[in-house]
Amino acid sequence: MSTKSKSKLPTVKTIVSTIGSVAAAAMVVRSVARDYLPPEFQNYLYLGLRNFINKFSTHLTLVIYESDGFQDNEIYNAMEHYVAARMSTEIHRMKVTKTPNQNNIALTMEVNEEFTDVYNGVKLYWSSVSKKTPTRQYRSHDDSNYSYRTDQRSLELTFHREHKDLVMNEYFPFVLKEAEIQKQEQKTLKLFTVTQSSSYSRPTKWTSVNLDHPANFTTLAMDSDIKEKVMKDLDRFVERRDYYRKVGKAWKRGYLLYGPPGTGKSSLIAAMANYLNFDIYDLELTEVKSNSELRTLLVATANRSILVVEDIDCSVELHDREAGEAAKAASRKNGKMYPEEKKQVTLSGFLNFIDGLWSSCGDERIIIFTTNRKEKLDPALVRPGRMDVHIHMSYCTPCGFRQLVSNYLGITYHTLFKQIEDLMCEIKVTPAEIAEQLLKDDDPDVVFSGLIEFFDVKRKEDEEAEAKEKKKKEEIELALKEMEKSEQSD
């Protein structure tokens, strides 16, 4: 061993000995402080030591808690989605979850696991933390369910201090946007309906089930031109967020689907929901007792959703606005309260929620009205801005018929197509009636022969109905003439 090496050996031994002595002294000091010093003084020493060490640290840690009081932390939820999608295979423990309402299995980072993300060349270190806390009770928004927590979960993000502005102004917005995209891709569509509460202290609320309707624009039995028009309009709507804000207009779009029953209005709504990945809120106005209750329900609907009001002409008396207001005015003049004046949905109240100030309480929403009798609706309800796009759901056309045959029988040609399409131009049948006939057999020959017989029966029924209508009109005209003769003779 050289003299130089011998001279280094005592130095190493001295360093190790010194470290050991310092560690032992620190343990003694910690034990004495814990046993003899008040907790307040211990905390003061701890904070002072931590602040002293932080002065020499080049890194900053951001703590993102799971909740803020009783409210979920939106940033935590977004970060969890983002981190879960980018976790490396080096992580050995992952949390697996799936609720009954979810279609996909979710993977998230387990507590005390870490991973490194890179954004614009900057390394960012994520870790999942859980701290034990006193048991806390949480209630659902309607006080119907309770949950208990004994820990406080958080995500910690550590990075170099010089990148704080990059993280706050670029990285976090990027993560929020990416998380929203991931949630939409993994989203299970919901169908919400109004549920009346059995308790007077609890309001009417939305309840949901999974929406598993398979309708899409590819299989929809409509003219291709109309389908193309609807898809282009939907695409244009979802891409114009900045435009709506620029012109000062609520980011919403109204559709009116009108036509006889069985023409595919519900299927079109389901296809629109599947196309946009939007939840559906099915509003039955007869279940709503007042304007205030309607306002509460509409405010509770989520962004990126479709509000559906089916059979708007039958739901409430929205078309007789002037007569209703006149009756109320007359009742007040006589000192009487109009029956249930305060407990009904009025046209003015309804319009205020779909096109007034309350309509701005949410973004990227579509409102769809359906009716069998468009002419019965109040003009104030169907004007542009409330029902922007009017779509006539007509009787089955040759184009729709061929789509139905492709869907149900898997064929695109048959020798009887021409004969059936000619009959279709003469006799009005709905897509629902055609679909019912196509379900009767798997053999196309049998199905189309039965369909031709169905057209014959349908023609006879239409002729009989037309004859009855004609006879009824003649009887009315005859009665009117007799009344005129009677008045003239008097």
Short mmCIF file of C-alpha atoms in Angstrom, two decimals:
data_model
loop_
_atom_site.label_atom_id
_atom_site.label_comp_id
_atom_site.label_asym_id
_atom_site.label_seq_id
_atom_site.Cartn_x
_atom_site.Cartn_y
_atom_site.Cartn_z
CA MET A 1 0.00 0.00 0.00
CA SER A 2 1.39 3.38 -1.04
CA THR A 3 1.98 6.30 1.33
CA LYS A 4 -0.73 8.31 -0.50
CA SER A 5 -3.30 5.56 0.03
CA LYS A 6 -2.34 5.24 3.68
CA SER A 7 -2.87 8.97 4.17
CA LYS A 8 -6.47 8.76 2.77
CA LEU A 9 -7.54 5.88 5.00
CA PRO A 10 -7.67 7.82 8.28
CA THR A 11 -9.63 10.55 6.52
CA VAL A 12 -12.38 8.11 5.43
CA LYS A 13 -12.49 6.58 8.89
CA THR A 14 -12.77 10.05 10.39
CA ILE A 15 -15.70 10.95 8.09
CA VAL A 16 -17.57 7.74 8.88
CA SER A 17 -16.97 8.21 12.58
CA THR A 18 -18.16 11.80 12.44
CA ILE A 19 -21.37 10.84 10.59
CA GLY A 20 -22.06 8.15 13.15
CA SER A 21 -21.56 10.56 16.01
CA VAL A 22 -23.84 13.16 14.44
CA ALA A 23 -26.55 10.56 13.78
CA ALA A 24 -26.33 9.29 17.35
CA ALA A 25 -26.50 12.81 18.70
CA ALA A 26 -29.52 13.55 16.49
CA MET A 27 -31.31 10.45 17.81
CA VAL A 28 -30.61 11.50 21.40
CA VAL A 29 -31.82 15.05 20.74
CA ARG A 30 -34.96 13.76 19.01
CA SER A 31 -35.72 11.40 21.91
CA VAL A 32 -35.19 14.12 24.52
CA ALA A 33 -37.28 16.64 22.56
CA ARG A 34 -40.13 14.18 22.13
CA ASP A 35 -40.17 13.25 25.85
CA TYR A 36 -39.53 16.60 27.54
CA LEU A 37 -40.39 19.47 25.18
CA PRO A 38 -44.00 20.71 24.69
CA PRO A 39 -45.64 19.82 21.31
CA GLU A 40 -45.81 23.50 20.36
CA PHE A 41 -42.04 23.87 20.82
CA GLN A 42 -41.43 20.63 18.89
CA ASN A 43 -43.46 21.95 15.96
CA TYR A 44 -41.54 25.21 16.09
CA LEU A 45 -38.22 23.40 15.92
CA TYR A 46 -39.47 21.14 13.13
CA LEU A 47 -40.69 24.04 11.02
CA GLY A 48 -37.46 25.94 11.61
CA LEU A 49 -35.35 22.97 10.56
CA ARG A 50 -37.52 22.36 7.48
CA ASN A 51 -37.34 26.01 6.43
CA PHE A 52 -33.55 25.93 6.89
CA ILE A 53 -33.25 22.85 4.66
CA ASN A 54 -35.67 24.30 2.07
CA LYS A 55 -33.40 27.31 1.60
CA PHE A 56 -30.85 25.01 0.06
CA SER A 57 -33.38 22.97 -1.97
CA THR A 58 -33.73 23.60 -5.69
CA HIS A 59 -37.07 21.73 -5.99
CA LEU A 60 -40.69 22.67 -5.32
CA THR A 61 -43.51 20.29 -4.39
CA LEU A 62 -47.19 20.94 -5.15
CA VAL A 63 -49.73 18.98 -3.10
CA ILE A 64 -53.07 18.23 -4.79
CA TYR A 65 -55.63 16.89 -2.29
CA GLU A 66 -58.49 14.62 -3.32
CA SER A 67 -61.14 16.94 -1.92
CA ASP A 68 -61.63 20.45 -0.62
CA GLY A 69 -63.94 20.10 2.35
CA PHE A 70 -66.96 18.19 1.07
CA GLN A 71 -66.31 19.03 -2.58
CA ASP A 72 -64.24 16.87 -4.93
CA ASN A 73 -61.08 18.50 -6.23
CA GLU A 74 -61.44 18.76 -10.00
CA ILE A 75 -57.68 19.07 -10.45
CA TYR A 76 -57.06 15.88 -8.43
CA ASN A 77 -59.54 13.91 -10.55
CA ALA A 78 -57.99 15.20 -13.77
CA MET A 79 -54.46 14.45 -12.56
CA GLU A 80 -55.46 10.95 -11.56
CA HIS A 81 -56.79 10.24 -15.07
CA TYR A 82 -53.69 11.74 -16.64
CA VAL A 83 -51.24 9.89 -14.39
CA ALA A 84 -53.09 6.59 -14.86
CA ALA A 85 -52.74 6.86 -18.64
CA ARG A 86 -49.00 7.51 -18.44
CA MET A 87 -47.85 5.20 -15.66
CA SER A 88 -44.73 3.31 -16.68
CA THR A 89 -44.32 -0.44 -16.43
CA GLU A 90 -41.75 0.16 -13.69
CA ILE A 91 -44.59 0.71 -11.20
CA HIS A 92 -45.20 -2.52 -9.31
CA ARG A 93 -48.47 -1.69 -7.52
CA MET A 94 -51.59 -0.35 -9.22
CA LYS A 95 -55.14 0.09 -7.95
CA VAL A 96 -57.87 -1.63 -10.03
CA THR A 97 -61.46 -0.32 -9.87
CA LYS A 98 -64.73 -0.83 -11.72
CA THR A 99 -68.16 0.34 -10.62
CA PRO A 100 -71.36 -1.42 -11.78
CA ASN A 101 -72.10 1.54 -14.07
CA GLN A 102 -68.70 1.47 -15.80
CA ASN A 103 -67.89 -0.52 -18.91
CA ASN A 104 -64.10 -0.37 -18.54
CA ILE A 105 -61.69 -1.41 -15.82
CA ALA A 106 -59.74 1.56 -14.41
CA LEU A 107 -56.10 1.48 -13.32
CA THR A 108 -54.69 4.14 -11.00
CA MET A 109 -51.46 4.57 -9.08
CA GLU A 110 -51.44 2.93 -5.66
CA VAL A 111 -50.42 4.82 -2.53
CA ASN A 112 -46.66 5.39 -2.05
CA GLU A 113 -45.91 4.71 -5.73
CA GLU A 114 -44.01 7.18 -7.92
CA PHE A 115 -43.40 7.84 -11.59
CA THR A 116 -41.62 10.44 -13.68
CA ASP A 117 -43.28 12.47 -16.42
CA VAL A 118 -41.49 14.60 -19.02
CA TYR A 119 -43.09 17.74 -20.48
CA ASN A 120 -41.18 19.96 -22.93
CA GLY A 121 -37.93 18.42 -21.73
CA VAL A 122 -38.68 19.11 -18.04
CA LYS A 123 -38.79 16.19 -15.62
CA LEU A 124 -41.73 16.13 -13.21
CA TYR A 125 -41.97 13.61 -10.38
CA TRP A 126 -45.40 12.32 -9.31
CA SER A 127 -46.14 10.43 -6.10
CA SER A 128 -49.34 9.20 -4.45
CA VAL A 129 -49.71 9.89 -0.71
CA SER A 130 -52.26 8.90 1.91
CA LYS A 131 -52.34 10.28 5.46
CA LYS A 132 -54.40 8.93 8.33
CA THR A 133 -56.96 11.42 9.65
CA PRO A 134 -59.86 11.36 12.12
CA THR A 135 -62.94 9.65 10.68
CA ARG A 136 -65.02 12.04 8.61
CA GLN A 137 -68.61 11.60 7.46
CA TYR A 138 -69.72 12.63 3.96
CA ARG A 139 -73.28 12.96 2.72
CA SER A 140 -74.63 12.81 -0.81
CA HIS A 141 -76.28 15.92 -2.26
CA ASP A 142 -79.77 14.64 -1.33
CA ASP A 143 -78.78 13.28 2.12
CA SER A 144 -79.79 9.76 1.06
CA ASN A 145 -76.34 8.15 1.36
CA TYR A 146 -73.46 8.42 3.81
CA SER A 147 -69.80 7.54 3.50
CA TYR A 148 -66.88 7.57 5.92
CA ARG A 149 -63.20 8.27 5.34
CA THR A 150 -60.25 7.71 7.62
CA ASP A 151 -57.52 8.98 5.31
CA GLN A 152 -56.68 12.02 3.24
CA ARG A 153 -55.33 11.15 -0.19
CA SER A 154 -53.28 13.43 -2.36
CA LEU A 155 -50.95 13.56 -5.33
CA GLU A 156 -47.62 15.34 -5.01
CA LEU A 157 -45.83 16.90 -7.96
CA THR A 158 -42.13 17.78 -7.52
CA PHE A 159 -40.02 19.73 -9.99
CA HIS A 160 -37.24 22.32 -10.18
CA ARG A 161 -38.28 25.74 -8.90
CA GLU A 162 -37.34 27.51 -12.11
CA HIS A 163 -40.12 25.63 -13.94
CA LYS A 164 -42.99 26.84 -11.73
CA ASP A 165 -44.47 29.16 -14.38
CA LEU A 166 -44.24 26.39 -16.98
CA VAL A 167 -46.08 23.97 -14.71
CA MET A 168 -48.82 26.41 -13.68
CA ASN A 169 -49.43 28.08 -17.06
CA GLU A 170 -48.76 25.24 -19.52
CA TYR A 171 -48.48 21.83 -17.88
CA PHE A 172 -51.62 21.96 -15.72
CA PRO A 173 -53.89 23.23 -18.57
CA PHE A 174 -52.40 20.52 -20.80
CA VAL A 175 -53.12 17.85 -18.18
CA LEU A 176 -56.71 19.07 -17.66
CA LYS A 177 -57.37 18.96 -21.39
CA GLU A 178 -55.82 15.50 -21.81
CA ALA A 179 -57.77 14.16 -18.83
CA GLU A 180 -61.04 15.45 -20.29
CA ILE A 181 -60.30 13.68 -23.58
CA GLN A 182 -59.54 10.44 -21.74
CA LYS A 183 -62.72 10.68 -19.66
CA GLN A 184 -64.80 11.19 -22.79
CA GLU A 185 -63.18 8.18 -24.47
CA GLN A 186 -63.83 5.97 -21.43
CA LYS A 187 -67.23 7.47 -20.68
CA THR A 188 -70.29 5.26 -20.21
CA LEU A 189 -73.30 7.09 -21.64
CA LYS A 190 -76.15 7.71 -19.21
CA LEU A 191 -79.88 8.20 -19.62
CA PHE A 192 -81.27 10.49 -16.91
CA THR A 193 -84.94 10.64 -15.97
CA VAL A 194 -86.86 12.71 -13.43
CA THR A 195 -87.67 10.94 -10.17
CA GLN A 196 -90.25 12.28 -7.74
CA SER A 197 -89.05 12.20 -4.14
CA SER A 198 -91.28 10.60 -1.53
CA SER A 199 -90.25 13.24 1.01
CA TYR A 200 -91.44 16.85 0.88
CA SER A 201 -88.06 18.01 2.18
CA ARG A 202 -86.19 16.46 -0.74
CA PRO A 203 -86.50 17.90 -4.23
CA THR A 204 -87.31 16.14 -7.46
CA LYS A 205 -84.03 14.91 -8.92
CA TRP A 206 -82.38 13.15 -11.84
CA THR A 207 -81.61 9.44 -11.66
CA SER A 208 -79.61 7.59 -14.30
CA VAL A 209 -79.19 4.24 -16.00
CA ASN A 210 -76.63 3.19 -18.59
CA LEU A 211 -77.61 4.11 -22.16
CA ASP A 212 -76.94 1.01 -24.26
CA HIS A 213 -78.94 2.04 -27.33
CA PRO A 214 -77.07 0.78 -30.43
CA ALA A 215 -78.41 3.39 -32.88
CA ASN A 216 -75.86 5.23 -35.01
CA PHE A 217 -75.93 7.25 -38.21
CA THR A 218 -74.62 4.32 -40.25
CA THR A 219 -77.61 2.11 -39.46
CA LEU A 220 -80.23 4.87 -39.16
CA ALA A 221 -83.11 4.42 -41.62
CA MET A 222 -83.16 7.97 -42.99
CA ASP A 223 -82.33 9.65 -46.26
CA SER A 224 -78.57 9.99 -46.56
CA ASP A 225 -78.87 13.73 -47.28
CA ILE A 226 -80.65 14.37 -43.97
CA LYS A 227 -78.16 12.25 -42.02
CA GLU A 228 -75.26 14.10 -43.61
CA LYS A 229 -76.89 17.44 -42.79
CA VAL A 230 -77.36 16.50 -39.12
CA MET A 231 -73.80 15.19 -38.68
CA LYS A 232 -72.29 18.30 -40.26
CA ASP A 233 -74.40 20.53 -38.04
CA LEU A 234 -73.33 18.62 -34.91
CA ASP A 235 -69.65 18.75 -35.91
CA ARG A 236 -69.90 22.47 -36.53
CA PHE A 237 -71.60 23.06 -33.20
CA VAL A 238 -69.02 21.28 -31.00
CA GLU A 239 -66.12 23.06 -32.74
CA ARG A 240 -67.46 26.61 -32.21
CA ARG A 241 -66.90 27.25 -28.50
CA ASP A 242 -64.84 30.39 -29.11
CA TYR A 243 -67.32 31.66 -31.69
CA TYR A 244 -70.28 31.41 -29.29
CA ARG A 245 -68.31 33.27 -26.64
CA LYS A 246 -67.28 35.95 -29.14
CA VAL A 247 -70.85 36.71 -30.20
CA GLY A 248 -72.13 36.56 -26.60
CA LYS A 249 -74.42 33.58 -27.13
CA ALA A 250 -74.97 30.55 -24.89
CA TRP A 251 -73.23 27.48 -26.30
CA LYS A 252 -76.33 25.45 -27.07
CA ARG A 253 -78.24 24.15 -30.08
CA GLY A 254 -81.96 23.43 -30.44
CA TYR A 255 -83.53 20.75 -32.64
CA LEU A 256 -87.17 20.10 -33.46
CA LEU A 257 -88.01 16.59 -34.68
CA TYR A 258 -91.54 16.45 -36.05
CA GLY A 259 -93.53 13.84 -37.90
CA PRO A 260 -95.94 10.93 -37.34
CA PRO A 261 -95.25 8.27 -34.68
CA GLY A 262 -92.88 5.45 -35.65
CA THR A 263 -90.67 7.52 -37.96
CA GLY A 264 -87.49 7.13 -35.87
CA LYS A 265 -87.34 10.25 -33.70
CA SER A 266 -86.07 8.35 -30.64
CA SER A 267 -83.54 6.43 -32.73
CA LEU A 268 -82.18 9.69 -34.15
CA ILE A 269 -81.76 11.09 -30.63
CA ALA A 270 -79.85 7.97 -29.55
CA ALA A 271 -77.67 8.17 -32.68
CA MET A 272 -76.84 11.81 -31.91
CA ALA A 273 -75.90 10.89 -28.32
CA ASN A 274 -73.65 8.05 -29.50
CA TYR A 275 -72.10 10.24 -32.18
CA LEU A 276 -71.21 13.05 -29.74
CA ASN A 277 -70.72 10.84 -26.66
CA PHE A 278 -73.27 13.01 -24.80
CA ASP A 279 -75.51 11.88 -21.92
CA ILE A 280 -79.28 12.21 -22.40
CA TYR A 281 -81.62 13.95 -19.95
CA ASP A 282 -85.20 12.87 -20.68
CA LEU A 283 -87.47 15.60 -19.30
CA GLU A 284 -91.13 14.70 -18.81
CA LEU A 285 -92.77 18.06 -18.16
CA THR A 286 -95.87 16.50 -16.59
CA GLU A 287 -93.62 15.31 -13.75
CA VAL A 288 -92.50 18.88 -12.98
CA LYS A 289 -94.73 20.82 -10.61
CA SER A 290 -93.52 24.40 -11.00
CA ASN A 291 -91.14 26.77 -12.77
CA SER A 292 -88.79 26.77 -9.77
CA GLU A 293 -88.61 22.97 -9.83
CA LEU A 294 -87.94 23.04 -13.57
CA ARG A 295 -85.14 25.56 -13.03
CA THR A 296 -83.55 23.33 -10.38
CA LEU A 297 -83.63 20.33 -12.70
CA LEU A 298 -82.18 22.17 -15.69
CA VAL A 299 -79.35 23.71 -13.68
CA ALA A 300 -78.46 20.20 -12.47
CA THR A 301 -77.85 18.92 -16.02
CA ALA A 302 -74.20 18.45 -16.96
CA ASN A 303 -72.23 19.99 -19.79
CA ARG A 304 -71.88 17.97 -23.01
CA SER A 305 -75.39 16.61 -22.71
CA ILE A 306 -78.66 16.37 -24.63
CA LEU A 307 -81.91 17.55 -23.03
CA VAL A 308 -84.91 15.81 -24.62
CA VAL A 309 -88.51 16.99 -24.29
CA GLU A 310 -90.63 14.44 -26.14
CA ASP A 311 -94.16 15.15 -27.41
CA ILE A 312 -93.90 18.80 -26.46
CA ASP A 313 -97.41 19.43 -27.79
CA CYS A 314 -98.86 16.92 -25.29
CA SER A 315 -96.62 17.47 -22.26
CA VAL A 316 -98.14 20.74 -21.03
CA GLU A 317 -100.47 23.36 -22.43
CA LEU A 318 -97.66 25.47 -23.87
CA HIS A 319 -99.50 26.38 -27.05
CA ASP A 320 -102.43 28.28 -25.47
CA ARG A 321 -100.37 31.07 -23.93
CA GLU A 322 -102.68 34.04 -24.58
CA ALA A 323 -105.81 32.27 -23.34
CA GLY A 324 -104.06 31.17 -20.17
CA GLU A 325 -102.76 34.65 -19.38
CA ALA A 326 -106.22 36.14 -20.00
CA ALA A 327 -107.82 33.64 -17.61
CA LYS A 328 -105.27 34.46 -14.91
CA ALA A 329 -105.80 38.21 -15.33
CA ALA A 330 -109.57 37.81 -15.06
CA SER A 331 -109.22 35.71 -11.90
CA ARG A 332 -106.95 38.29 -10.25
CA LYS A 333 -109.36 41.09 -11.17
CA ASN A 334 -112.15 39.27 -9.37
CA GLY A 335 -109.95 38.81 -6.33
CA LYS A 336 -109.47 35.10 -6.87
CA MET A 337 -106.27 33.14 -7.24
CA TYR A 338 -106.01 31.27 -10.52
CA PRO A 339 -106.02 27.50 -9.76
CA GLU A 340 -102.49 26.25 -9.19
CA GLU A 341 -101.11 29.51 -10.55
CA LYS A 342 -97.91 29.06 -8.61
CA LYS A 343 -97.67 25.32 -9.18
CA GLN A 344 -97.41 24.90 -12.91
CA VAL A 345 -94.89 25.17 -15.71
CA THR A 346 -95.73 28.18 -17.86
CA LEU A 347 -94.61 28.88 -21.40
CA SER A 348 -92.81 32.07 -20.35
CA GLY A 349 -91.00 30.19 -17.60
CA PHE A 350 -90.08 27.34 -19.92
CA LEU A 351 -88.76 29.71 -22.59
CA ASN A 352 -86.70 31.60 -20.02
CA PHE A 353 -84.91 28.39 -19.08
CA ILE A 354 -84.12 27.30 -22.63
CA ASP A 355 -83.34 30.72 -24.12
CA GLY A 356 -83.04 33.27 -21.31
CA LEU A 357 -80.42 33.99 -18.68
CA TRP A 358 -80.69 30.50 -17.20
CA SER A 359 -79.74 28.95 -20.53
CA SER A 360 -76.18 30.21 -20.03
CA CYS A 361 -75.70 28.04 -16.91
CA GLY A 362 -73.76 25.38 -18.80
CA ASP A 363 -71.83 24.76 -21.99
CA GLU A 364 -72.07 22.54 -25.06
CA ARG A 365 -75.67 21.48 -24.61
CA ILE A 366 -78.21 20.31 -27.14
CA ILE A 367 -81.97 20.63 -26.62
CA ILE A 368 -84.23 18.36 -28.68
CA PHE A 369 -88.00 18.68 -28.88
CA THR A 370 -90.19 16.10 -30.54
CA THR A 371 -93.79 16.44 -31.67
CA ASN A 372 -96.30 14.71 -33.90
CA ARG A 373 -98.11 17.97 -34.61
CA LYS A 374 -95.80 20.88 -35.33
CA GLU A 375 -98.70 23.20 -36.18
CA LYS A 376 -99.99 22.98 -32.60
CA LEU A 377 -96.88 24.56 -31.10
CA ASP A 378 -96.72 28.19 -30.04
CA PRO A 379 -94.72 30.26 -32.60
CA ALA A 380 -92.58 31.61 -29.74
CA LEU A 381 -91.39 28.07 -29.05
CA VAL A 382 -90.29 27.13 -32.56
CA ARG A 383 -88.49 30.29 -33.64
CA PRO A 384 -84.73 30.25 -34.44
CA GLY A 385 -82.61 30.48 -31.31
CA ARG A 386 -84.88 28.04 -29.52
CA MET A 387 -85.37 25.40 -32.15
CA ASP A 388 -82.57 26.17 -34.59
CA VAL A 389 -82.88 23.08 -36.80
CA HIS A 390 -86.23 21.60 -37.86
CA ILE A 391 -86.06 18.00 -39.09
CA HIS A 392 -89.09 16.38 -40.67
CA MET A 393 -89.20 12.69 -39.80
CA SER A 394 -91.16 11.41 -42.77
CA TYR A 395 -92.67 8.08 -43.72
CA CYS A 396 -90.30 5.40 -44.96
CA THR A 397 -88.54 6.19 -48.23
CA PRO A 398 -86.75 3.81 -50.64
CA CYS A 399 -83.42 4.93 -49.18
CA GLY A 400 -84.61 4.19 -45.65
CA PHE A 401 -86.09 0.87 -46.75
CA ARG A 402 -82.78 -0.32 -48.23
CA GLN A 403 -80.98 0.65 -45.02
CA LEU A 404 -83.49 -1.32 -42.94
CA VAL A 405 -83.09 -4.38 -45.17
CA SER A 406 -79.32 -4.13 -44.81
CA ASN A 407 -79.63 -3.86 -41.03
CA TYR A 408 -82.12 -6.70 -40.51
CA LEU A 409 -81.36 -9.14 -43.33
CA GLY A 410 -77.80 -8.24 -44.32
CA ILE A 411 -78.55 -7.94 -48.06
CA THR A 412 -78.36 -4.99 -50.45
CA TYR A 413 -80.38 -6.31 -53.42
CA HIS A 414 -83.44 -8.44 -54.16
CA THR A 415 -85.67 -8.85 -57.20
CA LEU A 416 -88.69 -7.57 -55.25
CA PHE A 417 -87.02 -4.29 -54.25
CA LYS A 418 -88.47 -2.36 -57.19
CA GLN A 419 -92.02 -3.55 -56.58
CA ILE A 420 -91.85 -2.75 -52.87
CA GLU A 421 -90.37 0.71 -53.47
CA ASP A 422 -93.13 1.52 -55.97
CA LEU A 423 -95.73 0.50 -53.39
CA MET A 424 -93.93 2.63 -50.80
CA CYS A 425 -94.37 5.71 -52.98
CA GLU A 426 -98.13 5.07 -53.13
CA ILE A 427 -98.83 3.93 -49.54
CA LYS A 428 -97.55 5.67 -46.44
CA VAL A 429 -95.79 3.35 -44.01
CA THR A 430 -93.43 4.20 -41.17
CA PRO A 431 -89.95 2.74 -40.69
CA ALA A 432 -91.24 1.07 -37.52
CA GLU A 433 -93.90 -0.80 -39.54
CA ILE A 434 -91.33 -1.92 -42.11
CA ALA A 435 -88.96 -3.06 -39.36
CA GLU A 436 -91.73 -5.13 -37.77
CA GLN A 437 -92.32 -6.97 -41.05
CA LEU A 438 -88.58 -7.60 -41.55
CA LEU A 439 -88.40 -9.29 -38.15
CA LYS A 440 -90.93 -11.99 -39.06
CA ASP A 441 -88.54 -14.33 -40.89
CA ASP A 442 -84.88 -14.78 -41.81
CA ASP A 443 -85.66 -15.81 -45.40
CA PRO A 444 -85.74 -12.68 -47.63
CA ASP A 445 -88.20 -14.27 -50.07
CA VAL A 446 -90.68 -14.98 -47.28
CA VAL A 447 -90.17 -11.54 -45.73
CA PHE A 448 -90.67 -9.56 -48.95
CA SER A 449 -93.70 -11.58 -49.98
CA GLY A 450 -95.22 -10.87 -46.57
CA LEU A 451 -94.30 -7.20 -46.94
CA ILE A 452 -96.16 -6.94 -50.24
CA GLU A 453 -99.23 -8.49 -48.58
CA PHE A 454 -98.84 -5.97 -45.75
CA PHE A 455 -98.97 -3.12 -48.30
CA ASP A 456 -102.23 -4.54 -49.70
CA VAL A 457 -103.76 -4.63 -46.23
CA LYS A 458 -102.46 -1.14 -45.54
CA ARG A 459 -104.01 0.18 -48.76
CA LYS A 460 -107.43 -1.23 -47.83
CA GLU A 461 -107.17 0.29 -44.33
CA ASP A 462 -106.26 3.68 -45.78
CA GLU A 463 -109.14 3.51 -48.26
CA GLU A 464 -111.59 2.60 -45.47
CA ALA A 465 -110.28 5.40 -43.26
CA GLU A 466 -110.51 7.86 -46.15
CA ALA A 467 -114.11 6.76 -46.89
CA LYS A 468 -115.08 7.19 -43.23
CA GLU A 469 -113.49 10.64 -43.15
CA LYS A 470 -115.28 11.62 -46.35
CA LYS A 471 -118.60 10.36 -45.01
CA LYS A 472 -118.07 12.26 -41.77
CA LYS A 473 -117.39 15.49 -43.66
CA GLU A 474 -120.51 15.00 -45.79
CA GLU A 475 -122.62 14.46 -42.66
CA ILE A 476 -121.23 17.64 -41.13
CA GLU A 477 -121.87 19.63 -44.29
CA LEU A 478 -125.42 18.25 -44.47
CA ALA A 479 -126.06 19.18 -40.83
CA LEU A 480 -124.78 22.72 -41.44
CA LYS A 481 -127.07 23.13 -44.47
CA GLU A 482 -130.08 21.96 -42.46
CA MET A 483 -129.21 24.44 -39.72
CA GLU A 484 -129.01 27.27 -42.27
CA LYS A 485 -132.42 26.29 -43.71
CA SER A 486 -133.89 26.18 -40.24
CA GLU A 487 -132.53 29.66 -39.40
CA GLN A 488 -133.84 31.08 -42.68
CA SER A 489 -137.30 29.64 -42.11
CA ASP A 490 -137.37 31.16 -38.60
#
